[in-house]
Coordinates of C-alpha atoms and ligand atoms in Angstrom, one line a residue:
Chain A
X19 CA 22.4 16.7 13.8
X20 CA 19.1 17.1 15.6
X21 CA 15.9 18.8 13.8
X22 CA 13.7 21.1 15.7
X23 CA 10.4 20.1 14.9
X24 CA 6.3 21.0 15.6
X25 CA 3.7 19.0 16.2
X26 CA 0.5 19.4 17.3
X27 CA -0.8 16.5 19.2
X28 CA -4.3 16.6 20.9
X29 CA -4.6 19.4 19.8
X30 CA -1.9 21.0 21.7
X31 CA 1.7 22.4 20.2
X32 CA 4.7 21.2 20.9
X33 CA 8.5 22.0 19.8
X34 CA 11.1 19.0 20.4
X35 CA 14.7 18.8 19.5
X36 CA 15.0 14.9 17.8
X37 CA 17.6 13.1 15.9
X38 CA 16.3 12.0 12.1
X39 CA 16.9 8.8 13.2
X40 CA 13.8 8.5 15.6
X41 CA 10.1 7.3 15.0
X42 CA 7.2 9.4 15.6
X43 CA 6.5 6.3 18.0
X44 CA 9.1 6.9 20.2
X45 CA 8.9 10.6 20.5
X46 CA 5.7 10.8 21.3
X47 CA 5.8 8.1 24.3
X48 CA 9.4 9.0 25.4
X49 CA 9.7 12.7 24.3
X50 CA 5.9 14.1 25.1
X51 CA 5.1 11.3 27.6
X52 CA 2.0 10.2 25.5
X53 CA 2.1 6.3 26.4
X54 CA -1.3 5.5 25.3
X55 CA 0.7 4.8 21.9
X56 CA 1.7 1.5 22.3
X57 CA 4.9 -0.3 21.0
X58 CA 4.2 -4.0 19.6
X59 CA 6.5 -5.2 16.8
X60 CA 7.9 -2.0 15.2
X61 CA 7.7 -3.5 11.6
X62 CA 4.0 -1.9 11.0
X63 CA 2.6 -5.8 12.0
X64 CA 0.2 -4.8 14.8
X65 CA -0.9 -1.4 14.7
X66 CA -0.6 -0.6 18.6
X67 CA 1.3 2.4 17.5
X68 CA -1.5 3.3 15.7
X69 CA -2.4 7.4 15.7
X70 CA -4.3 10.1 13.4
X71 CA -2.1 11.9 11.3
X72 CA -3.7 15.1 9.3
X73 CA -7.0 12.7 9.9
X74 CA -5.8 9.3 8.8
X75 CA -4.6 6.2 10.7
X76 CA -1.0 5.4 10.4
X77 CA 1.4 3.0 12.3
X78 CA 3.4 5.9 14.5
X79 CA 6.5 2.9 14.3
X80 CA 7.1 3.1 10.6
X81 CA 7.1 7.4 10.0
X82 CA 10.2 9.4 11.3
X83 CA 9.1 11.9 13.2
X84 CA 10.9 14.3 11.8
X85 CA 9.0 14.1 8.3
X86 CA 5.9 14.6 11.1
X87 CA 7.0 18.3 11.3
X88 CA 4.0 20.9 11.1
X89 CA 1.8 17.9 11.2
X90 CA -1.5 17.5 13.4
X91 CA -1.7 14.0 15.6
X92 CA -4.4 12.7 17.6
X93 CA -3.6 9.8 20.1
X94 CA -5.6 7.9 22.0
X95 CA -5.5 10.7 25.0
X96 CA -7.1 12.9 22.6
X97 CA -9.8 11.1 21.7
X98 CA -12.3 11.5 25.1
X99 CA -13.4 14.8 25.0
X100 CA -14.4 16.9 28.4
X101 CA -13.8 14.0 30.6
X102 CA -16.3 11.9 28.5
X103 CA -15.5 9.2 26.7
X104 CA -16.3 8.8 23.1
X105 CA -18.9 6.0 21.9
X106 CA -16.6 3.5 20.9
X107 CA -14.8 4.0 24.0
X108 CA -18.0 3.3 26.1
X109 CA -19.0 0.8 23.9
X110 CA -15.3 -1.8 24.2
X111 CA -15.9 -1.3 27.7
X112 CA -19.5 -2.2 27.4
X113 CA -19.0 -4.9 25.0
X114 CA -16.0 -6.5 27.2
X115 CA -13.8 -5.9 24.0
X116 CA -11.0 -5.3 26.4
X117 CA -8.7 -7.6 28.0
X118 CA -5.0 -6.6 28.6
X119 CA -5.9 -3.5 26.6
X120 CA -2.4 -3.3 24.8
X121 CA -4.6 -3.3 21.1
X122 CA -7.3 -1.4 22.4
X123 CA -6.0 2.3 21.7
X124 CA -5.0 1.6 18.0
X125 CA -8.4 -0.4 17.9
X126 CA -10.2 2.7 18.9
X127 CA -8.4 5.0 16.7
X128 CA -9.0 2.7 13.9
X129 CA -12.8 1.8 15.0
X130 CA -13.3 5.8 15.3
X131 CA -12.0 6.5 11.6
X132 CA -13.9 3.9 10.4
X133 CA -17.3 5.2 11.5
X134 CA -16.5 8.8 10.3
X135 CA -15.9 7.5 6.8
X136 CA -18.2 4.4 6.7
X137 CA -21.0 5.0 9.6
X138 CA -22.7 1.9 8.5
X139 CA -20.1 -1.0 8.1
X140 CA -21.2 -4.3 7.6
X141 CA -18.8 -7.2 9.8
X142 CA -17.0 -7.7 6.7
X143 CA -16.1 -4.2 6.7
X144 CA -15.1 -3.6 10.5
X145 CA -12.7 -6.5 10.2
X146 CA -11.4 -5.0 6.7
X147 CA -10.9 -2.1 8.7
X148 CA -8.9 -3.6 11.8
X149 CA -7.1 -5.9 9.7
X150 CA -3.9 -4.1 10.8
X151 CA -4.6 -4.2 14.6
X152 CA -3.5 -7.5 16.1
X153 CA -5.1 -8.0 19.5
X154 CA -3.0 -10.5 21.5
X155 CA -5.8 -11.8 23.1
X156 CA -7.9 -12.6 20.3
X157 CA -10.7 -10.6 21.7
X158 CA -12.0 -10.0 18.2
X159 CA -15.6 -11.2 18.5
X160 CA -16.4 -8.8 21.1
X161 CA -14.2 -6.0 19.3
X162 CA -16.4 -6.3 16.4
X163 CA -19.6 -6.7 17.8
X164 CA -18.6 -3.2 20.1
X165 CA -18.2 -1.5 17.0
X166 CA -21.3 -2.2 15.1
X167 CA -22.7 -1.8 18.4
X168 CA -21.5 2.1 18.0
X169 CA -22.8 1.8 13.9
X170 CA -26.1 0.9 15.2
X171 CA -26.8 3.8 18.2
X172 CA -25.0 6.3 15.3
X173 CA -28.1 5.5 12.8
X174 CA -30.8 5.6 15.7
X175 CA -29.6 9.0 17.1
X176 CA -28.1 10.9 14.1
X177 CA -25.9 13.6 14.4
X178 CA -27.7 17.1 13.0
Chain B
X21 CA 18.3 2.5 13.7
X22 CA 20.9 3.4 11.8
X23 CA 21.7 7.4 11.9
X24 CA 21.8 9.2 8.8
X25 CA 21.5 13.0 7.7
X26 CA 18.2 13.8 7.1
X27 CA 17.2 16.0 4.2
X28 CA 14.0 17.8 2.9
X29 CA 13.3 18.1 -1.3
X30 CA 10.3 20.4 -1.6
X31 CA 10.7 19.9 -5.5
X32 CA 11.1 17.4 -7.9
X33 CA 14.2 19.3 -9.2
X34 CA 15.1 20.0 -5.5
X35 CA 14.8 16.3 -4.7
X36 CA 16.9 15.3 -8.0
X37 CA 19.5 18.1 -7.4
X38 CA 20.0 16.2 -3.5
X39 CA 19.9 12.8 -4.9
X40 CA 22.5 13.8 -7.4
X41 CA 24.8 15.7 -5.2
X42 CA 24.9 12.7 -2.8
X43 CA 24.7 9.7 -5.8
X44 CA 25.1 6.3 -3.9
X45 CA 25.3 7.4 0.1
X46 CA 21.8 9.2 -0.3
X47 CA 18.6 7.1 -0.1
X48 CA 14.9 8.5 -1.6
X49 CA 12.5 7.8 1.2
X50 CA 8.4 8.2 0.3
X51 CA 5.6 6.7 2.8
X52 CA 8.6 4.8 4.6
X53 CA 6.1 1.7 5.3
X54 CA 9.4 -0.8 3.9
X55 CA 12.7 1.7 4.2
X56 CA 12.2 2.6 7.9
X57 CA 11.8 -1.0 9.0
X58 CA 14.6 -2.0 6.5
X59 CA 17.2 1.4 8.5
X60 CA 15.5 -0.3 11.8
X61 CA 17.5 -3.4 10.9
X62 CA 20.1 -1.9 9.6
X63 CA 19.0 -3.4 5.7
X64 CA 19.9 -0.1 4.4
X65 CA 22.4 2.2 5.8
X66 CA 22.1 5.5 3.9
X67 CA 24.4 8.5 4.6
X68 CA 21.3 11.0 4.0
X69 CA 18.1 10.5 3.3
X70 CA 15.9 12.4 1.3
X71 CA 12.1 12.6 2.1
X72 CA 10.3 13.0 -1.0
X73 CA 7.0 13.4 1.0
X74 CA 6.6 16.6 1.2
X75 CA 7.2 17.7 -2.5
X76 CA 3.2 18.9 -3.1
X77 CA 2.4 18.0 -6.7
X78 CA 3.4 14.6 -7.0
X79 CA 0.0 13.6 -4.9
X80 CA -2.3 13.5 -7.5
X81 CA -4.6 10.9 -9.4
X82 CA -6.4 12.9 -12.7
X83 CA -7.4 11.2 -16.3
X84 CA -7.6 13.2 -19.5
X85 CA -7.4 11.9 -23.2
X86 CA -4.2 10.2 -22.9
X87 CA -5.3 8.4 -19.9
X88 CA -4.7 7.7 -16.6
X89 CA -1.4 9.8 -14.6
X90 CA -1.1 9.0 -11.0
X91 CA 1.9 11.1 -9.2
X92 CA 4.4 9.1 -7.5
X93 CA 3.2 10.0 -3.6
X94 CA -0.5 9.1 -4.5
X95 CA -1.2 7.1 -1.6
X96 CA -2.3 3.1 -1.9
X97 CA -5.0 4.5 -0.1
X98 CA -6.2 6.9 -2.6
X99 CA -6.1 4.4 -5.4
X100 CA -7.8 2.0 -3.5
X101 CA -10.6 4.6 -2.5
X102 CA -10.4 6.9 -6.0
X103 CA -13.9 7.0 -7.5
X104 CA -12.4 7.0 -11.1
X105 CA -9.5 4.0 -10.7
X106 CA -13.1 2.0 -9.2
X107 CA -14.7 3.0 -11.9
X108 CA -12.4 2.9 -14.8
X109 CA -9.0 0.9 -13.8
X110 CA -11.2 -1.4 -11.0
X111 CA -8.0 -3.7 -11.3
X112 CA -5.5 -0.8 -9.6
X113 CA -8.3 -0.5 -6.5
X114 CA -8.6 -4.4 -6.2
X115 CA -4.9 -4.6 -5.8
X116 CA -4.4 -1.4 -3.5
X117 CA -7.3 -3.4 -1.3
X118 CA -4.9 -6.0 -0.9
X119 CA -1.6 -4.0 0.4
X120 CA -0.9 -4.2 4.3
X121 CA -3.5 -2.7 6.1
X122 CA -5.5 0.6 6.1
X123 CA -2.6 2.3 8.4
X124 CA 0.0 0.8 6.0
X125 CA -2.1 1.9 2.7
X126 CA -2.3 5.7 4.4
X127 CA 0.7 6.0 4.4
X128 CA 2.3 3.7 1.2
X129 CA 2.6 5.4 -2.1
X130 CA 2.5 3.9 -5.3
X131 CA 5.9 5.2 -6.2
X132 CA 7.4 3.5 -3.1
X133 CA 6.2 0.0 -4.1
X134 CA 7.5 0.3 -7.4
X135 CA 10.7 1.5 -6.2
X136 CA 11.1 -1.0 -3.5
X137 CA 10.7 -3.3 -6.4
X138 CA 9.9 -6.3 -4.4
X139 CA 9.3 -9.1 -6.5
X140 CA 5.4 -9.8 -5.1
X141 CA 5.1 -5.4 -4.9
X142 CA 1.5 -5.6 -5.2
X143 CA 0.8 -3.0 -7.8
X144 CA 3.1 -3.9 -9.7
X145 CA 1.3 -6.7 -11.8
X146 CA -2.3 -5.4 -12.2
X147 CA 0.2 -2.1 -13.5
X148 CA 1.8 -4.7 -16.2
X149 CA -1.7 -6.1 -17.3
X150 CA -2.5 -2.3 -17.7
X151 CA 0.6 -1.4 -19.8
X152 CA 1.5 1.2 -17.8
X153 CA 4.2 3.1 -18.6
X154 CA 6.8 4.8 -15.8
X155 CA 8.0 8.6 -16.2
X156 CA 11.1 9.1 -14.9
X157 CA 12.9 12.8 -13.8
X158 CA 16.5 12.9 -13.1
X159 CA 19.2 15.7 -13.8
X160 CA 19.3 15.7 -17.8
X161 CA 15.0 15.8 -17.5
X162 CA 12.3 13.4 -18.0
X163 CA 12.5 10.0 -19.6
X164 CA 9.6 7.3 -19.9
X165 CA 9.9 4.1 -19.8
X166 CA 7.9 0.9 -20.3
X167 CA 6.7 -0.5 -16.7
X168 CA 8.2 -4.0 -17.9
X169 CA 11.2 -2.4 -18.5
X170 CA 11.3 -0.5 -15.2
X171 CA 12.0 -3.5 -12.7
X172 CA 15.6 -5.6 -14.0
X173 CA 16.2 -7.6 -9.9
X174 CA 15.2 -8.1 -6.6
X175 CA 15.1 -4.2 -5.4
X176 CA 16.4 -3.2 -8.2
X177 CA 15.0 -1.1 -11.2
X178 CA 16.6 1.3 -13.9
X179 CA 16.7 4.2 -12.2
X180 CA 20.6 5.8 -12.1
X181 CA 22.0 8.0 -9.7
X182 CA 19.9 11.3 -9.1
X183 CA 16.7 9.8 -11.0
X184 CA 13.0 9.4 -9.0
X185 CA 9.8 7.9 -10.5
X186 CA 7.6 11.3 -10.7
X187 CA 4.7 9.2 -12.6
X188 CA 2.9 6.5 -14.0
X189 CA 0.6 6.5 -17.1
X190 CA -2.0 4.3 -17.8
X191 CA -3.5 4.4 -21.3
X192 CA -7.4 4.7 -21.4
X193 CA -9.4 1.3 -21.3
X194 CA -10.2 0.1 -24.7
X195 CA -14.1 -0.3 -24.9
X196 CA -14.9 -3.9 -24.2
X197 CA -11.8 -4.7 -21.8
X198 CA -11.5 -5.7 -18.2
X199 CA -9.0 -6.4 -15.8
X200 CA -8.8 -9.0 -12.6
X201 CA -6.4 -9.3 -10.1
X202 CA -5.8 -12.1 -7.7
X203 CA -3.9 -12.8 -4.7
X204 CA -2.9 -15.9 -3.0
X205 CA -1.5 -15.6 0.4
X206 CA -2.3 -17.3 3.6
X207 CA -4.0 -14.9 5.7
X208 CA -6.7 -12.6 3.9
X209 CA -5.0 -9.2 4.9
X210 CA -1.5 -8.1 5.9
X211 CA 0.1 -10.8 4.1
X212 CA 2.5 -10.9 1.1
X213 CA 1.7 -12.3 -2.3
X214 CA 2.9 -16.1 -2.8
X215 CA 1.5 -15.1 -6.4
X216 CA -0.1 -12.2 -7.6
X217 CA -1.7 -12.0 -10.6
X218 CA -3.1 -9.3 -13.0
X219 CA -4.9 -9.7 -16.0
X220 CA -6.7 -7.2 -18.5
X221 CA -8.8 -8.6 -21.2
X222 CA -9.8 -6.8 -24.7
X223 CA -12.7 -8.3 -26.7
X224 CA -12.9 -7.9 -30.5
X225 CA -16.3 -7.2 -31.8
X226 CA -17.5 -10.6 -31.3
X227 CA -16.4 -12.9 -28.3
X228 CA -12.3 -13.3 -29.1
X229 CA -9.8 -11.6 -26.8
X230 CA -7.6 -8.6 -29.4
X231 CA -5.4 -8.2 -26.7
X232 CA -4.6 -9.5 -23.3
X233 CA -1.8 -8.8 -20.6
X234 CA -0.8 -10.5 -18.2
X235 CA 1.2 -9.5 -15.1
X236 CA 2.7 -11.9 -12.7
X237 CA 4.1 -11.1 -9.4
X238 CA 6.2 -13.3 -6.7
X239 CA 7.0 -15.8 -8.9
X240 CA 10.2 -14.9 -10.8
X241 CA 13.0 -12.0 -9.9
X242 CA 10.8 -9.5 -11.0
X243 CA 7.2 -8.7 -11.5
X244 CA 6.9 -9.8 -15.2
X245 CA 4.8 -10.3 -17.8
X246 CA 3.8 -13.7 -19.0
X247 CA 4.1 -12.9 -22.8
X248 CA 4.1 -16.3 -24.4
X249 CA 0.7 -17.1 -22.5
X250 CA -0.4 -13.9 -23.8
X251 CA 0.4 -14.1 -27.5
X252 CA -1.4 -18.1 -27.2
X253 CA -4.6 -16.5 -26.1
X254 CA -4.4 -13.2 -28.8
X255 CA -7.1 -13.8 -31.5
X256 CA -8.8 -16.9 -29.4
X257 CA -12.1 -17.3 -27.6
X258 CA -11.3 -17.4 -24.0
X259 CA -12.5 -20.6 -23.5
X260 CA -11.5 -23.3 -20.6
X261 CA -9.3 -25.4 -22.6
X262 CA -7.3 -22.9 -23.9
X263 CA -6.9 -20.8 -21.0
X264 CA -5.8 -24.4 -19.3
X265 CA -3.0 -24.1 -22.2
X266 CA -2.2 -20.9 -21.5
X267 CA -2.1 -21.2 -17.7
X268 CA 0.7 -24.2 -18.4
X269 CA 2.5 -21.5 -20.7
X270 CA 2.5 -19.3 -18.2
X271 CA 3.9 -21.8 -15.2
X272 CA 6.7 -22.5 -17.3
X273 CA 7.5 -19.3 -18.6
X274 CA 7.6 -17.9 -14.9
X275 CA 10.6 -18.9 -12.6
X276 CA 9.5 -19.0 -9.0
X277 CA 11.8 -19.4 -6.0
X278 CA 10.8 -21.8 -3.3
X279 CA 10.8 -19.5 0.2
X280 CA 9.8 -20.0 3.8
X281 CA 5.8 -18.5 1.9
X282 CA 5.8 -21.3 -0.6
X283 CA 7.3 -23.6 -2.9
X284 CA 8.3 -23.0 -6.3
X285 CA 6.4 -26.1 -7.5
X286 CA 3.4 -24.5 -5.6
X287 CA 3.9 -21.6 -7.0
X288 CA 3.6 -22.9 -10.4
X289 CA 0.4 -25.0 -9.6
X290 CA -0.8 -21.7 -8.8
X291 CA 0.1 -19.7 -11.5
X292 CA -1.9 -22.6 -13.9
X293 CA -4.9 -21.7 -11.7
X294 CA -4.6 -18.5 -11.3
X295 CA -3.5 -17.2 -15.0
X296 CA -7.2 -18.9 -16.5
X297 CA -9.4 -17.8 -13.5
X298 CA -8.2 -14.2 -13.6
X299 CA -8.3 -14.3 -18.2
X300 CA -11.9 -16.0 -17.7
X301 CA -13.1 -13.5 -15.1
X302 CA -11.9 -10.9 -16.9
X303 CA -13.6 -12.0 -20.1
X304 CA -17.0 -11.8 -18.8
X305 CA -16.7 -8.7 -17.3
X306 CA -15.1 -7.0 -20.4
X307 CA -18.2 -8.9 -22.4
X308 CA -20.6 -7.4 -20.1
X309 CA -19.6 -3.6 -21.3
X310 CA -16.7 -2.4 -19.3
Ligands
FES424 S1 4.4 -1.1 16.7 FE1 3.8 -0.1 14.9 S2 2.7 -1.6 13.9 FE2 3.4 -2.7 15.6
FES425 S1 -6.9 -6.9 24.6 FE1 -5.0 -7.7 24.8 S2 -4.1 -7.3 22.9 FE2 -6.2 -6.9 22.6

């Protein structure tokens, strides 16, 4: 039987009719079109799938998205804001911390939710924190650096 | 995945009333971090599944004089990050530290691991060394039962038909006790146990241990306790040679499988190392104060 379901996702509603049976992955790239989301192992392995659920980072592969009803998502298309990309996006692109891209949205998700909890990580932390985001390409060195790259410019230029 | 009819408990007596109705085709489903990969692969095939998830006061991690009570949907996360489990039962945030990653933890609750009753579940031994106890609600109430008594196979634990875990209970930490809990698994994160281990330390007055617990995980059927090294170390200074002794106690007393992760012998070896580091660590913190 399908479930009629809500979710707000970037900040806009949206009503779908899903089977139980599907992840929150697949309705949001195959149901909404969101495809930023990326699909990597589906066992909660590599974090690609990774999104911002009521403001915490989950793998989107391992929740149905039916127990996602009434909840509030951001993906990686929400994250620029105005046509301007936020800091840690600037700063992978800066930093070369991109290569095939397939990591980089969970990456950035991740990254971003680590500086709103922690805005001063030390490396230890920063890996800690993308522990469950594989990058294929073993970019890590410059992931890492990009994101206490963003730590750094946070503490010059604080936020009021 | 497999299909199945998907149902929402908003309750704990709503939740038991569904599970009860249903009895064996009807599958409890929490943070879904192992049962949605396990339906993915058609593992588990449940006829329904009932979220628990949503059911509001089961989230909750509070202390008062009888100790600690963390609800069954607390999050791994919110042990790992809970100012009074750091401060208090450090042991429970050093082991939530080590499950999957920080997408995994947001989304894992304690009650799930416990449930999934894996034999390396993470929390489950630094529980053990904590003599935790596991209340239990089903359709003729509440029962509680003894964490070591809460696990009996592989996936498998004493709850019947219509029964969830609602809670665990940790008494208060004696003064002068301490508890340490340490991993071993290849990679440093998103790895499972090849041996878990959790110990909690009392000191008496002086510098001998009153009481200690051990819990051992991935290394027998169940997460267990390693009771004969324990009662060799009650009454003793923690010292080397007998914490040597006990580690060999504790090697044989476990009964580890060999898998693709490791090798029973290997697991053994590490169960001798591990059983005296984590005692010894925990020793010196518990004589510093805590
Ligand atoms: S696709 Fe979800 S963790 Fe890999
Ligand atoms: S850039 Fe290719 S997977 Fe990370």
């Amino acid at each position: 039987m399908k479930h009629l379901i809500k979710l707000t996702v970037n900040g806009e509603e949206y009503e779908v009719a899903i089977e139980p049976n599907r992840s929150l992955l697949d309705v949001l790239r195959d149901d909404l079109e969101l495809t930023g989301t990326k699909k990597g192992c589906e066992t909660g392995d590599c974090g690609a799938c990774t999104v911002v659920l009521d403001g915490k980072t989950v793998n989107a592969c391992l929740i149905l998205a039916v127990s996602a009803n009434g909840k509030s998502i951001l993906t990686i298309e929400g994250v620029a804001q105005g046509g301007k990309l936020h800091p840690v996006q600037e700063a992978f692109i800066e930093h070369g911390a991109i290569q095939c891209g397939y990591c980089t949205p969970g990456m950035i998700l991740s990254a971003k939710s680590l500086l709103e909890e922690n805005p001063r990580p030390t490396e230890w932390e920063v890996r800690e924190a993308i522990a469950g985001n594989l990058c294929r390409c073993t970019g890590y060195v410059k992931i890492v650096k990009a994101i206490l790259a963003v730590a750094e410019e946070m503490a010059k230029a604080p936020v009021a | 995945m497999v299909r199945f009819e998907y149902l929402e408990a908003g309750s704990v007596e709503e939740a038991v009333s569904l599970l009860d109705r249903y009895g064996g085709e009807a599958l409890a489903i929490a943070g879904g971090t192992d049962m949605v990969v396990q339906m993915r692969y058609r593992e588990l095939a449940p006829k329904y599944v009932v979220n628990l998830k949503a059911i509001k006061d089961l989230d909750y991690i509070t202390e008062d004089a009888s100790g600690l009570r963390m609800g069954a949907l607390a999050t791994i996360r919110s042990i790992e990050t809970s100012p009074l489990i750091k401060e208090r039962y450090g042991i429970l945030a050093q082991a939530a530290h080590h499950l999957g990653s920080v997408q995994v933890r947001n989304l894992a609750t304690i009650g799930g691991n416990l449930c999934h009753a894996a034999p390396s579940a993470e929390m489950a031994s630094p529980l053990l060394a904590l003599g935790a106890k596991a209340k239990i609600t089903g359709p003729k109430g509440d029962r509680t039962v003894p964490l070591d008594e809460f696990f009996t196979g592989p996936g498998q634990t004493v709850l019947k038909a219509g029964e969830i875990l609602t809670e665990l209970q940790v008494p208060p930490p004696p003064p002068k006790s301490a508890g340490v809990y340490l991993k071993h698994s290849i990679r440093k994160a998103m790895d499972i146990a090849f041996v878990g281990t959790g110990v909690v330390v009392e000191l008496d007055g002086g510098d001998k241990c009153r009481d200690i617990r051990i819990g051992l995980g991935a290394v027998a059927p169940t997460p267990m306790r390693a009771r004969r090294a324990e009662d060799h170390l009650r009454g003793k200074k923690l010292e080397e040679a007998i914490l040597r002794e006990a580690g060999e106690i504790a090697s044989q007393e476990c009964s580890p499988i060999s898998d693709i992760r490791c090798s029973a012998e290997h697991r053994r070896e590490i169960v001798k190392v591990f059983v005296r580091r984590a005692a010894l660590q925990a020793a010196e913190l518990a004589a510093g104060g805590r």
